[in-house]
């Protein structure tokens, strides 16, 4: 079973040289720590940065330099700053090659719910609806089940959705899956996790064909 | 031409209860601190505030929420504010949550003379309820209308007497689009300079969009999530 850092590490294997990438809050943010050697990607933060760098050193933080999670950040050489409408022009206009975000639920046809629990949690969708409506390449990073042990990979989402038929790939603590023709296709197992465990934790339709390999990770 | 006002008190002349206001900023970054303090001082009520976020409990727009000055918020993300969530869930506060890109574009459209536009964001979700749907190149889009405000309050790093503005770092965010969409746009700046001192090649908001400008003071610039690494 993977921890959050390992989920991020597995997603980082999907990065390609030259890509512009938007990382959501939570596990997705950790992907920046695992960019493979030899490739260059630029991270976009939807509040107005391309070329977002590491967190600042203690004492060097600047209130006027934050990411979309409101954390203090730095800029890499060659970074660019812009306003919110330009930022979403990049997103809506498909100039960003990969979006990684968290989710509360994903359905077998690729719907995603991650912004609202009616009557309980109302924080707003932020940029998530714009991202999922436009991006061609969306990877969801999340735990396979919720705190009550219930599957988050469902037939249909029970929570208000953020976008329809938009998720391409899901990396969980148990597995890597693609969404294909209205079903989850199992691609890889987390080390030590059986196909049965994944099947049991998946409520939606799961396609299992042939031998399912274990993920290759530099386990920490 | 002189758009300079002495302070927030003078620059906010004419703002009344019940008005629709835009306020720049992302989280607490780049918010018009002086204007918000003055709105609180004026004690105006029934305000409709268009702002990406709603501040935190004791800073930014959270200050106006605490005093029940806001009737309606139009925002994309309000997760950092417990009082907001409480007022919203109890129905005391009217809230229109809209996707962040749609919010930015609706402000941009408002300032650019475009009454409405189609966007894919929110299609198939509750955001799309009651909105016209049209397909372009086989993809569903929803109709979103432009936003305008009686007053737009923006915060810039430097500005001149003509209202030309330059923002610092990510404090730019919603400020430039909102500056275009106010019937009266008030800019508060950290440094007010004479015309000619700002490089025309690097102006972010051309002065035509700004009606009033003043030198701000006592900026707190609170950091929401101080995140650092050790050397």
Short mmCIF file of C-alpha atoms in Angstrom, two decimals:
data_model
loop_
_atom_site.label_atom_id
_atom_site.label_comp_id
_atom_site.label_asym_id
_atom_site.label_seq_id
_atom_site.Cartn_x
_atom_site.Cartn_y
_atom_site.Cartn_z
CA UNK A 1 0.00 0.00 0.00
CA UNK A 2 1.33 3.44 -0.90
CA UNK A 3 1.59 6.44 1.38
CA UNK A 4 0.85 9.95 0.10
CA UNK A 5 4.44 10.60 -0.94
CA UNK A 6 4.55 7.36 -2.90
CA UNK A 7 1.30 8.21 -4.69
CA UNK A 8 2.96 11.49 -5.69
CA UNK A 9 6.10 9.64 -6.74
CA UNK A 10 4.10 7.31 -8.99
CA UNK A 11 2.27 10.24 -10.59
CA UNK A 12 5.59 11.99 -11.21
CA UNK A 13 6.55 9.09 -13.48
CA UNK A 14 3.87 10.34 -15.88
CA UNK A 15 5.59 13.71 -16.37
CA UNK A 16 7.14 14.46 -19.75
CA UNK A 17 9.83 16.95 -20.69
CA UNK A 18 8.45 20.34 -21.66
CA UNK A 19 5.08 19.94 -19.98
CA UNK A 20 3.30 22.69 -18.11
CA UNK A 21 1.60 21.15 -15.10
CA UNK A 22 -1.03 22.33 -12.62
CA UNK A 23 -0.94 20.63 -9.23
CA UNK A 24 -3.90 20.82 -6.87
CA UNK A 25 -3.78 21.12 -3.09
CA UNK A 26 -2.83 18.08 -0.96
CA UNK A 27 -1.16 14.99 -2.42
CA UNK A 28 -0.82 16.61 -5.89
CA UNK A 29 1.46 19.32 -4.46
CA UNK A 30 3.92 16.59 -3.45
CA UNK A 31 4.40 15.57 -7.10
CA UNK A 32 6.79 18.51 -7.49
CA UNK A 33 9.25 16.75 -5.17
CA UNK A 34 9.64 13.76 -7.52
CA UNK A 35 10.25 15.19 -11.00
CA UNK A 36 12.37 12.52 -12.74
CA UNK A 37 16.02 13.31 -13.50
CA UNK A 38 16.69 14.72 -16.93
CA UNK A 39 13.30 16.27 -17.66
CA UNK A 40 12.11 19.83 -17.25
CA UNK A 41 8.54 20.72 -16.41
CA UNK A 42 7.06 24.04 -15.32
CA UNK A 43 4.47 24.20 -12.58
CA UNK A 44 1.53 26.54 -12.97
CA UNK A 45 -0.23 27.96 -9.96
CA UNK A 46 -3.66 29.31 -10.91
CA UNK A 47 -3.31 32.44 -8.82
CA UNK A 48 -0.80 33.59 -11.42
CA UNK A 49 2.56 31.79 -11.63
CA UNK A 50 4.33 29.76 -14.28
CA UNK A 51 7.63 28.40 -13.05
CA UNK A 52 6.73 28.03 -9.40
CA UNK A 53 9.72 27.01 -7.26
CA UNK A 54 10.33 25.53 -3.85
CA UNK A 55 9.16 26.94 -0.52
CA UNK A 56 11.34 29.86 0.60
CA UNK A 57 14.03 29.53 3.24
CA UNK A 58 12.99 30.59 6.71
CA UNK A 59 13.10 34.39 6.87
CA UNK A 60 12.91 34.86 3.10
CA UNK A 61 9.15 34.39 2.75
CA UNK A 62 7.24 37.13 0.94
CA UNK A 63 3.54 37.84 1.57
CA UNK A 64 3.25 38.87 -2.09
CA UNK A 65 4.49 35.52 -3.39
CA UNK A 66 2.10 32.66 -2.70
CA UNK A 67 0.68 29.63 -4.49
CA UNK A 68 -2.96 28.65 -4.99
CA UNK A 69 -2.91 26.96 -1.57
CA UNK A 70 -1.93 30.34 -0.07
CA UNK A 71 1.48 28.94 0.90
CA UNK A 72 4.57 31.10 0.54
CA UNK A 73 6.63 29.99 -2.47
CA UNK A 74 9.54 31.13 -4.64
CA UNK A 75 9.98 31.54 -8.38
CA UNK A 76 12.35 29.51 -10.52
CA UNK A 77 14.58 31.32 -13.05
CA UNK A 78 12.45 32.03 -16.11
CA UNK A 79 9.20 32.23 -14.16
CA UNK A 80 6.31 34.46 -15.23
CA UNK A 81 3.60 36.24 -13.24
CA UNK A 82 0.16 37.08 -14.62
CA UNK A 83 -3.37 37.93 -13.58
CA UNK A 84 -6.23 35.50 -12.90
CA UNK A 85 -7.94 35.86 -16.28
CA UNK A 86 -4.69 35.10 -18.13
CA UNK A 87 -4.14 32.15 -15.80
CA UNK A 88 -7.47 30.61 -16.71
CA UNK A 89 -6.95 31.41 -20.38
CA UNK A 90 -3.97 29.06 -20.12
CA UNK A 91 -6.14 26.43 -18.46
CA UNK A 92 -9.28 26.80 -20.59
CA UNK A 93 -7.24 27.20 -23.75
CA UNK A 94 -5.54 23.83 -23.17
CA UNK A 95 -2.04 25.24 -22.84
CA UNK A 96 -1.44 23.17 -19.70
CA UNK A 97 -0.55 19.56 -20.48
CA UNK A 98 -1.35 17.92 -17.17
CA UNK A 99 -3.64 18.59 -14.24
CA UNK A 100 -3.28 16.59 -11.03
CA UNK A 101 -5.94 16.98 -8.39
CA UNK A 102 -7.47 15.31 -5.39
CA UNK A 103 -11.03 13.95 -5.21
CA UNK A 104 -13.64 12.77 -2.76
CA UNK A 105 -15.25 10.54 -5.40
CA UNK A 106 -14.67 9.47 -9.00
CA UNK A 107 -17.25 7.58 -11.04
CA UNK A 108 -16.65 4.87 -13.63
CA UNK A 109 -17.46 7.25 -16.47
CA UNK A 110 -14.88 9.78 -15.25
CA UNK A 111 -17.06 12.21 -13.28
CA UNK A 112 -15.27 13.77 -10.33
CA UNK A 113 -16.63 15.20 -7.06
CA UNK A 114 -14.27 17.20 -4.91
CA UNK A 115 -15.82 20.50 -3.88
CA UNK A 116 -18.82 20.14 -1.67
CA UNK A 117 -20.53 17.99 0.96
CA UNK A 118 -24.10 19.35 1.14
CA UNK A 119 -25.01 20.75 4.53
CA UNK A 120 -21.54 20.06 5.92
CA UNK A 121 -18.64 21.37 3.99
CA UNK A 122 -18.96 24.28 1.64
CA UNK A 123 -15.61 25.65 0.72
CA UNK A 124 -16.16 26.33 -2.94
CA UNK A 125 -14.72 24.89 -6.12
CA UNK A 126 -11.90 27.38 -6.56
CA UNK A 127 -10.32 26.64 -9.93
CA UNK A 128 -11.22 22.95 -9.98
CA UNK A 129 -14.27 23.22 -12.27
CA UNK A 130 -12.35 25.25 -14.84
CA UNK A 131 -9.47 22.77 -14.72
CA UNK A 132 -11.53 19.61 -15.10
CA UNK A 133 -13.81 21.08 -17.77
CA UNK A 134 -10.95 21.95 -20.08
CA UNK A 135 -7.89 19.80 -19.41
CA UNK A 136 -7.35 16.82 -21.72
CA UNK A 137 -5.12 15.03 -19.29
CA UNK A 138 -6.36 14.76 -15.72
CA UNK A 139 -4.86 12.50 -13.07
CA UNK A 140 -6.65 12.11 -9.76
CA UNK A 141 -4.53 11.46 -6.68
CA UNK A 142 -6.49 10.05 -3.75
CA UNK A 143 -6.97 7.25 -1.27
CA UNK A 144 -8.91 4.31 -2.70
CA UNK A 145 -11.42 4.37 0.17
CA UNK A 146 -12.71 7.04 2.55
CA UNK A 147 -12.27 7.21 6.32
CA UNK A 148 -15.21 4.86 6.80
CA UNK A 149 -13.60 2.32 4.49
CA UNK A 150 -16.07 2.95 1.64
CA UNK A 151 -14.93 2.96 -1.97
CA UNK A 152 -14.24 6.32 -3.61
CA UNK A 153 -14.30 4.70 -7.06
CA UNK A 154 -18.02 4.52 -7.68
CA UNK A 155 -20.66 3.69 -10.25
CA UNK A 156 -21.98 7.22 -9.92
CA UNK A 157 -20.85 10.02 -7.65
CA UNK A 158 -23.08 10.59 -4.63
CA UNK A 159 -21.69 14.08 -3.95
CA UNK A 160 -22.25 17.14 -6.17
CA UNK A 161 -19.89 16.75 -9.09
CA UNK A 162 -17.11 19.09 -10.17
CA UNK A 163 -17.01 17.92 -13.78
CA UNK A 164 -18.41 15.25 -16.10
CA UNK A 165 -16.47 12.53 -17.94
CA UNK A 166 -13.15 14.23 -17.44
CA UNK A 167 -10.81 12.00 -15.41
CA UNK A 168 -8.31 9.95 -17.40
CA UNK A 169 -6.22 8.29 -14.74
CA UNK A 170 -6.38 7.61 -11.00
CA UNK A 171 -3.47 6.83 -8.72
CA UNK A 172 -4.52 5.61 -5.28
CA UNK A 173 -2.80 3.98 -2.34
CA UNK A 174 -3.80 0.64 -3.89
CA UNK A 175 -3.62 0.94 -7.64
CA UNK A 176 -3.15 2.80 -10.91
CA UNK A 177 -6.30 2.82 -13.04
CA UNK A 178 -7.43 4.37 -16.29
CA UNK A 179 -10.99 5.33 -17.11
CA UNK A 180 -12.03 3.63 -20.31
CA UNK A 181 -15.46 3.32 -21.90
CA UNK A 182 -17.36 3.74 -18.68
CA UNK A 183 -15.20 1.55 -16.48
CA UNK A 184 -12.07 1.57 -14.36
CA UNK A 185 -9.27 -0.40 -16.01
CA UNK A 186 -6.75 -1.76 -13.55
CA UNK A 187 -3.21 -1.11 -14.77
CA UNK A 188 -0.91 -1.58 -11.77
CA UNK A 189 -1.08 -2.79 -8.19
CA UNK A 190 0.66 -1.11 -5.28
CA UNK A 191 3.45 -3.34 -3.90
CA UNK A 192 1.98 -6.07 -1.72
CA UNK A 193 -1.62 -5.37 -2.73
CA UNK A 194 -3.63 -8.12 -4.43
CA UNK A 195 -6.08 -7.77 -7.30
CA UNK A 196 -8.80 -9.02 -4.94
CA UNK A 197 -8.13 -6.25 -2.46
CA UNK A 198 -8.43 -3.69 -5.23
CA UNK A 199 -11.61 -5.33 -6.53
CA UNK A 200 -13.12 -5.28 -3.04
CA UNK A 201 -12.29 -1.60 -2.60
CA UNK A 202 -13.77 -0.61 -5.96
CA UNK A 203 -17.54 -0.15 -6.21
CA UNK A 204 -17.64 0.86 -9.86
CA UNK A 205 -17.09 -1.45 -12.81
CA UNK A 206 -13.50 -2.72 -12.80
CA UNK A 207 -11.82 -4.25 -15.83
CA UNK A 208 -9.04 -6.68 -15.01
CA UNK A 209 -7.28 -8.22 -17.99
CA UNK A 210 -4.21 -10.43 -17.87
CA UNK A 211 -1.52 -10.18 -15.23
CA UNK A 212 -1.59 -6.90 -13.37
CA UNK A 213 1.99 -5.82 -12.63
CA UNK A 214 3.20 -4.18 -9.44
CA UNK A 215 4.14 -0.50 -9.61
CA UNK A 216 7.82 0.23 -9.86
CA UNK A 217 8.84 2.74 -7.22
CA UNK A 218 11.97 3.64 -5.35
CA UNK A 219 10.30 2.78 -2.06
CA UNK A 220 11.37 4.99 0.79
CA UNK B 1 -5.87 65.31 -14.53
CA UNK B 2 -5.71 64.48 -10.87
CA UNK B 3 -7.14 61.26 -9.46
CA UNK B 4 -5.29 61.45 -6.18
CA UNK B 5 -7.27 61.32 -2.95
CA UNK B 6 -5.78 61.93 0.45
CA UNK B 7 -6.74 58.63 2.06
CA UNK B 8 -9.26 55.78 2.10
CA UNK B 9 -11.87 57.93 3.83
CA UNK B 10 -11.91 60.48 0.99
CA UNK B 11 -11.49 57.89 -1.76
CA UNK B 12 -14.57 55.98 -0.59
CA UNK B 13 -16.91 58.97 -0.78
CA UNK B 14 -20.18 57.87 -2.34
CA UNK B 15 -20.03 54.22 -1.33
CA UNK B 16 -23.41 53.32 0.12
CA UNK B 17 -25.20 50.44 1.78
CA UNK B 18 -26.68 47.96 -0.69
CA UNK B 19 -24.04 48.55 -3.34
CA UNK B 20 -22.16 45.90 -5.30
CA UNK B 21 -18.42 45.98 -4.69
CA UNK B 22 -15.46 44.17 -6.22
CA UNK B 23 -12.41 43.56 -4.10
CA UNK B 24 -9.13 42.30 -5.54
CA UNK B 25 -6.89 39.74 -3.90
CA UNK B 26 -6.31 36.00 -3.66
CA UNK B 27 -6.57 34.76 -0.12
CA UNK B 28 -5.04 37.63 1.84
CA UNK B 29 -2.51 38.37 -0.91
CA UNK B 30 -3.08 41.68 -2.67
CA UNK B 31 -6.27 42.62 -0.84
CA UNK B 32 -7.19 46.33 -0.51
CA UNK B 33 -6.55 46.45 3.24
CA UNK B 34 -7.15 50.19 3.65
CA UNK B 35 -10.44 50.16 1.72
CA UNK B 36 -11.74 47.18 3.71
CA UNK B 37 -10.86 48.94 6.97
CA UNK B 38 -12.74 52.02 5.79
CA UNK B 39 -15.80 49.97 4.74
CA UNK B 40 -15.86 48.60 8.27
CA UNK B 41 -15.48 52.09 9.70
CA UNK B 42 -18.35 53.39 7.57
CA UNK B 43 -20.58 50.63 8.92
CA UNK B 44 -22.30 50.08 5.56
CA UNK B 45 -24.67 47.12 5.32
CA UNK B 46 -26.36 44.89 2.73
CA UNK B 47 -23.24 44.89 0.60
CA UNK B 48 -22.78 42.48 -2.29
CA UNK B 49 -19.09 41.64 -2.42
CA UNK B 50 -17.42 40.06 -5.44
CA UNK B 51 -14.11 38.65 -4.33
CA UNK B 52 -12.32 35.37 -5.02
CA UNK B 53 -12.15 34.62 -1.30
CA UNK B 54 -13.74 35.93 1.87
CA UNK B 55 -10.68 36.55 4.00
CA UNK B 56 -10.10 34.79 7.30
CA UNK B 57 -12.13 35.21 10.47
CA UNK B 58 -10.27 38.27 11.71
CA UNK B 59 -8.78 39.80 8.56
CA UNK B 60 -9.72 40.83 5.06
CA UNK B 61 -13.40 40.49 4.18
CA UNK B 62 -13.80 38.36 7.30
CA UNK B 63 -13.89 41.68 9.19
CA UNK B 64 -17.02 42.77 7.31
CA UNK B 65 -18.59 39.34 7.75
CA UNK B 66 -18.11 39.51 11.51
CA UNK B 67 -20.04 42.79 11.53
CA UNK B 68 -22.80 41.36 9.29
CA UNK B 69 -22.17 44.06 6.69
CA UNK B 70 -22.31 41.65 3.77
CA UNK B 71 -25.63 40.45 2.36
CA UNK B 72 -24.23 38.44 -0.53
CA UNK B 73 -20.84 37.06 -1.51
CA UNK B 74 -19.81 36.09 -5.01
CA UNK B 75 -16.65 34.00 -4.68
CA UNK B 76 -14.91 30.83 -5.84
CA UNK B 77 -13.39 29.58 -2.60
CA UNK B 78 -14.22 30.45 0.98
CA UNK B 79 -12.63 27.58 2.86
CA UNK B 80 -10.45 29.61 5.18
CA UNK B 81 -13.27 31.34 6.97
CA UNK B 82 -15.32 29.57 9.66
CA UNK B 83 -17.70 32.49 10.19
CA UNK B 84 -18.43 32.53 6.46
CA UNK B 85 -19.22 28.82 6.43
CA UNK B 86 -21.44 29.23 9.47
CA UNK B 87 -23.40 32.18 8.01
CA UNK B 88 -23.74 30.38 4.69
CA UNK B 89 -24.93 27.06 6.10
CA UNK B 90 -27.42 28.84 8.39
CA UNK B 91 -28.76 30.85 5.46
CA UNK B 92 -27.89 34.26 6.93
CA UNK B 93 -25.56 34.98 4.05
CA UNK B 94 -26.46 34.67 0.40
CA UNK B 95 -23.64 33.03 -1.50
CA UNK B 96 -22.96 32.54 -5.17
CA UNK B 97 -20.02 30.18 -5.59
CA UNK B 98 -18.64 30.20 -9.10
CA UNK B 99 -15.60 28.62 -10.73
CA UNK B 100 -12.50 30.75 -10.33
CA UNK B 101 -11.82 31.07 -14.05
CA UNK B 102 -15.43 32.02 -14.71
CA UNK B 103 -15.20 34.63 -11.96
CA UNK B 104 -12.07 36.15 -13.50
CA UNK B 105 -13.52 36.07 -17.00
CA UNK B 106 -16.86 37.53 -15.88
CA UNK B 107 -14.98 40.48 -14.39
CA UNK B 108 -12.82 40.78 -17.48
CA UNK B 109 -15.92 40.66 -19.70
CA UNK B 110 -17.62 43.30 -17.55
CA UNK B 111 -14.72 45.65 -18.05
CA UNK B 112 -14.30 44.84 -21.72
CA UNK B 113 -17.87 45.45 -22.89
CA UNK B 114 -18.71 41.79 -23.44
CA UNK B 115 -22.11 41.07 -21.83
CA UNK B 116 -21.79 37.28 -21.67
CA UNK B 117 -19.73 34.35 -22.93
CA UNK B 118 -19.80 30.56 -23.12
CA UNK B 119 -17.41 28.47 -21.05
CA UNK B 120 -17.13 24.72 -20.45
CA UNK B 121 -16.46 25.23 -16.73
CA UNK B 122 -19.30 23.97 -14.58
CA UNK B 123 -21.22 22.13 -17.31
CA UNK B 124 -23.12 19.19 -15.84
CA UNK B 125 -22.73 20.54 -12.28
CA UNK B 126 -25.04 22.58 -10.07
CA UNK B 127 -23.24 25.70 -11.32
CA UNK B 128 -24.96 25.15 -14.67
CA UNK B 129 -28.48 25.09 -13.23
CA UNK B 130 -30.74 27.50 -15.09
CA UNK B 131 -28.02 28.51 -17.54
CA UNK B 132 -28.21 28.21 -21.29
CA UNK B 133 -26.17 25.33 -22.73
CA UNK B 134 -24.71 25.35 -26.22
CA UNK B 135 -22.41 22.96 -28.02
CA UNK B 136 -19.34 24.23 -29.83
CA UNK B 137 -17.16 21.70 -31.66
CA UNK B 138 -19.15 18.96 -29.99
CA UNK B 139 -18.42 20.20 -26.48
CA UNK B 140 -21.00 21.56 -24.03
CA UNK B 141 -20.62 25.11 -22.75
CA UNK B 142 -22.70 27.24 -20.39
CA UNK B 143 -23.60 30.89 -20.70
CA UNK B 144 -22.03 33.12 -18.07
CA UNK B 145 -22.80 36.83 -17.73
CA UNK B 146 -20.39 39.68 -17.19
CA UNK B 147 -19.97 41.16 -13.73
CA UNK B 148 -19.75 44.86 -12.98
CA UNK B 149 -19.58 46.73 -9.71
CA UNK B 150 -20.56 50.13 -8.35
CA UNK B 151 -17.10 50.34 -6.87
CA UNK B 152 -14.02 48.18 -7.50
CA UNK B 153 -11.29 48.27 -4.86
CA UNK B 154 -7.84 47.16 -5.93
CA UNK B 155 -4.44 47.11 -4.30
CA UNK B 156 -1.27 47.82 -6.27
CA UNK B 157 2.41 48.11 -5.45
CA UNK B 158 3.06 51.36 -7.31
CA UNK B 159 0.77 53.82 -8.96
CA UNK B 160 0.95 57.31 -10.38
CA UNK B 161 -1.31 60.34 -10.36
CA UNK B 162 -2.90 59.19 -13.65
CA UNK B 163 -3.90 55.87 -12.13
CA UNK B 164 -1.34 53.69 -13.91
CA UNK B 165 -0.65 50.65 -11.74
CA UNK B 166 2.04 48.02 -11.20
CA UNK B 167 1.40 45.03 -8.95
CA UNK B 168 3.97 43.08 -6.96
CA UNK B 169 4.37 39.31 -7.36
CA UNK B 170 1.23 37.23 -7.03
CA UNK B 171 -0.55 40.18 -5.39
CA UNK B 172 -1.63 40.87 -8.99
CA UNK B 173 -4.22 38.04 -9.18
CA UNK B 174 -7.77 39.46 -9.56
CA UNK B 175 -6.77 43.11 -9.20
CA UNK B 176 -6.21 43.95 -12.90
CA UNK B 177 -9.50 42.41 -14.10
CA UNK B 178 -11.52 43.96 -11.30
CA UNK B 179 -9.91 47.35 -11.94
CA UNK B 180 -11.56 47.30 -15.36
CA UNK B 181 -15.03 46.39 -14.11
CA UNK B 182 -15.82 49.07 -11.53
CA UNK B 183 -18.04 52.03 -12.40
CA UNK B 184 -15.66 53.74 -10.01
CA UNK B 185 -12.35 51.98 -9.44
CA UNK B 186 -10.39 52.95 -6.37
CA UNK B 187 -6.73 51.91 -6.25
CA UNK B 188 -4.75 51.92 -3.04
CA UNK B 189 -0.99 51.73 -3.55
CA UNK B 190 2.08 51.16 -1.44
CA UNK B 191 3.95 53.84 -3.34
CA UNK B 192 2.32 56.79 -5.08
CA UNK B 193 4.67 58.34 -7.64
CA UNK B 194 4.63 61.15 -10.20
CA UNK B 195 3.75 60.49 -13.88
CA UNK B 196 6.90 59.46 -15.71
CA UNK B 197 8.37 57.52 -12.84
CA UNK B 198 6.75 54.23 -13.90
CA UNK B 199 8.12 52.59 -17.06
CA UNK B 200 5.26 52.61 -19.63
CA UNK B 201 6.48 49.24 -20.92
CA UNK B 202 5.70 47.64 -17.58
CA UNK B 203 2.31 49.09 -16.61
CA UNK B 204 -0.14 46.33 -15.66
CA UNK B 205 -3.28 48.45 -15.36
CA UNK B 206 -3.41 51.51 -17.64
CA UNK B 207 -4.71 54.57 -15.81
CA UNK B 208 -7.89 54.82 -17.89
CA UNK B 209 -9.45 52.12 -15.72
CA UNK B 210 -8.76 53.91 -12.44
CA UNK B 211 -10.87 56.85 -11.22
CA UNK B 212 -9.38 57.33 -7.75
CA UNK B 213 -6.00 56.53 -6.25
CA UNK B 214 -4.48 57.01 -2.83
CA UNK B 215 -1.33 56.24 -0.93
CA UNK B 216 -2.16 53.40 1.45
CA UNK B 217 -0.70 53.03 4.90
CA UNK B 218 0.04 50.50 7.64
CA UNK B 219 0.00 47.43 5.42
CA UNK B 220 -0.14 44.29 7.47
CA UNK B 221 0.23 41.86 4.52
CA UNK B 222 -0.70 38.90 6.62
CA UNK B 223 0.52 35.49 5.41
CA UNK B 224 -2.10 32.74 5.53
CA UNK B 225 0.13 29.68 5.16
CA UNK B 226 3.71 30.53 6.07
CA UNK B 227 5.55 27.59 4.53
CA UNK B 228 9.35 27.50 4.62
CA UNK B 229 12.24 25.07 4.32
CA UNK B 230 15.34 25.06 6.44
CA UNK B 231 18.77 25.84 5.03
#
